[in-house]
């Protein structure tokens, strides 16, 4: 009977050892699965951050280009306004001043002759 009990004990130990190994394998498998999930989540997060950064760069580039265009248009409008203002102003030229000076001389001579 002792041999029988010994065989049953070894069988129970063997069964317990197999169950322990199965539990370890399940635990390791769960840890591996969890690690893969964490890595996948991290990878997706990094990809989303990169896409968001790229989109932000595109928006900033578009805003910068629009600001440059607006600045160029404003500069052109100011130049046109200044040009139009100068076109409408009559600034005496050297010829005009010479002619005016000659007329003053002629009038002075006439006054002196009187």
Short mmCIF file of N, CA and C in Angstrom, two decimals, residues 21-83:
data_model
loop_
_atom_site.label_atom_id
_atom_site.label_comp_id
_atom_site.label_asym_id
_atom_site.label_seq_id
_atom_site.Cartn_x
_atom_site.Cartn_y
_atom_site.Cartn_z
N UNK A 21 3.25 24.84 -14.08
CA UNK A 21 3.87 25.28 -15.33
C UNK A 21 2.83 25.90 -16.26
N UNK A 22 1.65 25.30 -16.32
CA UNK A 22 0.58 25.87 -17.15
C UNK A 22 0.21 27.27 -16.67
N UNK A 23 0.14 27.44 -15.33
CA UNK A 23 -0.18 28.76 -14.79
C UNK A 23 0.93 29.77 -15.13
N UNK A 24 2.18 29.31 -15.02
CA UNK A 24 3.31 30.19 -15.37
C UNK A 24 3.25 30.57 -16.84
N UNK A 25 2.94 29.61 -17.70
CA UNK A 25 2.84 29.89 -19.13
C UNK A 25 1.71 30.88 -19.42
N UNK A 26 0.58 30.68 -18.74
CA UNK A 26 -0.55 31.61 -18.92
C UNK A 26 -0.16 32.99 -18.42
N UNK A 27 0.50 33.04 -17.27
CA UNK A 27 0.93 34.33 -16.71
C UNK A 27 1.93 35.01 -17.64
N UNK A 28 2.90 34.25 -18.12
CA UNK A 28 3.89 34.83 -19.05
C UNK A 28 3.23 35.26 -20.36
N UNK A 29 2.27 34.45 -20.83
CA UNK A 29 1.54 34.82 -22.04
C UNK A 29 0.75 36.10 -21.84
N UNK A 30 0.13 36.23 -20.66
CA UNK A 30 -0.62 37.45 -20.35
C UNK A 30 0.31 38.65 -20.28
N UNK A 31 1.46 38.45 -19.66
CA UNK A 31 2.43 39.55 -19.57
C UNK A 31 2.92 39.94 -20.95
N UNK A 32 3.19 38.94 -21.79
CA UNK A 32 3.64 39.22 -23.15
C UNK A 32 2.56 39.95 -23.93
N UNK A 33 1.30 39.49 -23.80
CA UNK A 33 0.18 40.14 -24.49
C UNK A 33 0.04 41.57 -23.99
N UNK A 34 0.13 41.77 -22.66
CA UNK A 34 0.02 43.11 -22.10
C UNK A 34 1.13 44.01 -22.61
N UNK A 35 2.33 43.48 -22.68
CA UNK A 35 3.46 44.26 -23.18
C UNK A 35 3.24 44.65 -24.64
N UNK A 36 2.74 43.72 -25.44
CA UNK A 36 2.45 44.02 -26.84
C UNK A 36 1.39 45.11 -26.95
N UNK A 37 0.36 45.01 -26.10
CA UNK A 37 -0.70 46.02 -26.12
C UNK A 37 -0.15 47.38 -25.74
N UNK A 38 0.69 47.42 -24.72
CA UNK A 38 1.29 48.70 -24.29
C UNK A 38 2.17 49.26 -25.40
N UNK A 39 2.96 48.38 -26.04
CA UNK A 39 3.81 48.84 -27.15
C UNK A 39 2.96 49.37 -28.30
N UNK A 40 1.88 48.65 -28.62
CA UNK A 40 1.00 49.11 -29.70
C UNK A 40 0.37 50.45 -29.37
N UNK A 41 -0.07 50.60 -28.12
CA UNK A 41 -0.66 51.87 -27.70
C UNK A 41 0.38 52.99 -27.79
N UNK A 42 1.59 52.70 -27.33
CA UNK A 42 2.67 53.69 -27.41
C UNK A 42 2.99 54.07 -28.84
N UNK A 43 3.05 53.08 -29.72
CA UNK A 43 3.34 53.32 -31.13
C UNK A 43 2.24 54.17 -31.77
N UNK A 44 0.98 53.81 -31.48
CA UNK A 44 -0.15 54.59 -32.03
C UNK A 44 -0.13 56.02 -31.51
N UNK A 45 0.20 56.18 -30.23
CA UNK A 45 0.27 57.52 -29.65
C UNK A 45 1.35 58.35 -30.35
N UNK A 46 2.52 57.74 -30.56
CA UNK A 46 3.61 58.45 -31.24
C UNK A 46 3.24 58.79 -32.69
N UNK A 47 2.56 57.87 -33.36
CA UNK A 47 2.14 58.13 -34.74
C UNK A 47 1.13 59.28 -34.78
N UNK A 48 0.20 59.29 -33.83
CA UNK A 48 -0.78 60.37 -33.78
C UNK A 48 -0.10 61.70 -33.48
N UNK A 49 0.86 61.70 -32.59
CA UNK A 49 1.59 62.93 -32.27
C UNK A 49 2.35 63.43 -33.49
N UNK A 50 2.96 62.51 -34.23
CA UNK A 50 3.70 62.91 -35.43
C UNK A 50 2.75 63.49 -36.47
N UNK A 51 1.60 62.85 -36.66
CA UNK A 51 0.63 63.36 -37.63
C UNK A 51 0.13 64.74 -37.19
N UNK A 52 -0.13 64.90 -35.89
CA UNK A 52 -0.59 66.19 -35.39
C UNK A 52 0.48 67.26 -35.60
N UNK A 53 1.74 66.92 -35.36
CA UNK A 53 2.84 67.86 -35.56
C UNK A 53 2.95 68.24 -37.04
N UNK A 54 2.82 67.26 -37.93
CA UNK A 54 2.89 67.54 -39.36
C UNK A 54 1.74 68.45 -39.79
N UNK A 55 0.55 68.18 -39.28
CA UNK A 55 -0.61 69.01 -39.60
C UNK A 55 -0.41 70.44 -39.07
N UNK A 56 0.13 70.54 -37.86
CA UNK A 56 0.38 71.87 -37.29
C UNK A 56 1.41 72.62 -38.13
N UNK A 57 2.43 71.91 -38.60
CA UNK A 57 3.44 72.55 -39.46
C UNK A 57 2.81 73.04 -40.76
N UNK A 58 1.91 72.25 -41.33
CA UNK A 58 1.24 72.67 -42.56
C UNK A 58 0.39 73.91 -42.32
N UNK A 59 -0.34 73.93 -41.22
CA UNK A 59 -1.18 75.08 -40.90
C UNK A 59 -0.33 76.33 -40.70
N UNK A 60 0.78 76.17 -39.97
CA UNK A 60 1.68 77.31 -39.74
C UNK A 60 2.27 77.80 -41.06
N UNK A 61 2.64 76.88 -41.92
CA UNK A 61 3.20 77.27 -43.22
C UNK A 61 2.16 78.02 -44.06
N UNK A 62 0.92 77.53 -44.05
CA UNK A 62 -0.15 78.21 -44.79
C UNK A 62 -0.42 79.59 -44.23
N UNK A 63 -0.43 79.71 -42.89
CA UNK A 63 -0.64 81.01 -42.27
C UNK A 63 0.49 81.97 -42.60
N UNK A 64 1.72 81.46 -42.60
CA UNK A 64 2.88 82.29 -42.93
C UNK A 64 2.78 82.77 -44.38
N UNK A 65 2.44 81.87 -45.28
CA UNK A 65 2.29 82.26 -46.69
C UNK A 65 1.19 83.29 -46.86
N UNK A 66 0.08 83.10 -46.15
CA UNK A 66 -1.02 84.05 -46.25
C UNK A 66 -0.60 85.41 -45.69
N UNK A 67 0.15 85.40 -44.59
CA UNK A 67 0.62 86.67 -44.01
C UNK A 67 1.56 87.39 -44.99
N UNK A 68 2.43 86.63 -45.67
CA UNK A 68 3.33 87.24 -46.67
C UNK A 68 2.52 87.85 -47.81
N UNK A 69 1.51 87.11 -48.29
CA UNK A 69 0.67 87.64 -49.37
C UNK A 69 -0.05 88.90 -48.94
N UNK A 70 -0.59 88.87 -47.71
CA UNK A 70 -1.29 90.06 -47.20
C UNK A 70 -0.34 91.24 -47.09
N UNK A 71 0.88 90.99 -46.64
CA UNK A 71 1.87 92.06 -46.51
C UNK A 71 2.22 92.63 -47.89
N UNK A 72 2.38 91.75 -48.87
CA UNK A 72 2.70 92.21 -50.22
C UNK A 72 1.55 93.04 -50.79
N UNK A 73 0.32 92.59 -50.57
CA UNK A 73 -0.84 93.34 -51.07
C UNK A 73 -0.92 94.70 -50.38
N UNK A 74 -0.67 94.73 -49.08
CA UNK A 74 -0.72 96.00 -48.34
C UNK A 74 0.37 96.93 -48.85
N UNK A 75 1.56 96.41 -49.09
CA UNK A 75 2.66 97.23 -49.59
C UNK A 75 2.32 97.78 -50.97
N UNK A 76 1.73 96.94 -51.81
CA UNK A 76 1.35 97.39 -53.15
C UNK A 76 0.29 98.49 -53.08
N UNK A 77 -0.70 98.31 -52.17
CA UNK A 77 -1.74 99.32 -52.03
C UNK A 77 -1.15 100.64 -51.54
N UNK A 78 -0.23 100.58 -50.60
CA UNK A 78 0.40 101.80 -50.08
C UNK A 78 1.21 102.48 -51.18
N UNK A 79 1.96 101.68 -51.94
CA UNK A 79 2.74 102.26 -53.04
C UNK A 79 1.83 102.94 -54.06
N UNK A 80 0.71 102.30 -54.39
CA UNK A 80 -0.22 102.90 -55.35
C UNK A 80 -0.82 104.18 -54.79
N UNK A 81 -1.16 104.17 -53.50
CA UNK A 81 -1.73 105.36 -52.89
C UNK A 81 -0.73 106.50 -52.88
N UNK A 82 0.50 106.22 -52.53
CA UNK A 82 1.55 107.25 -52.51
C UNK A 82 1.81 107.76 -53.93
N UNK A 83 1.87 106.83 -54.88
CA UNK A 83 2.10 107.21 -56.27
C UNK A 83 0.97 108.10 -56.77
#
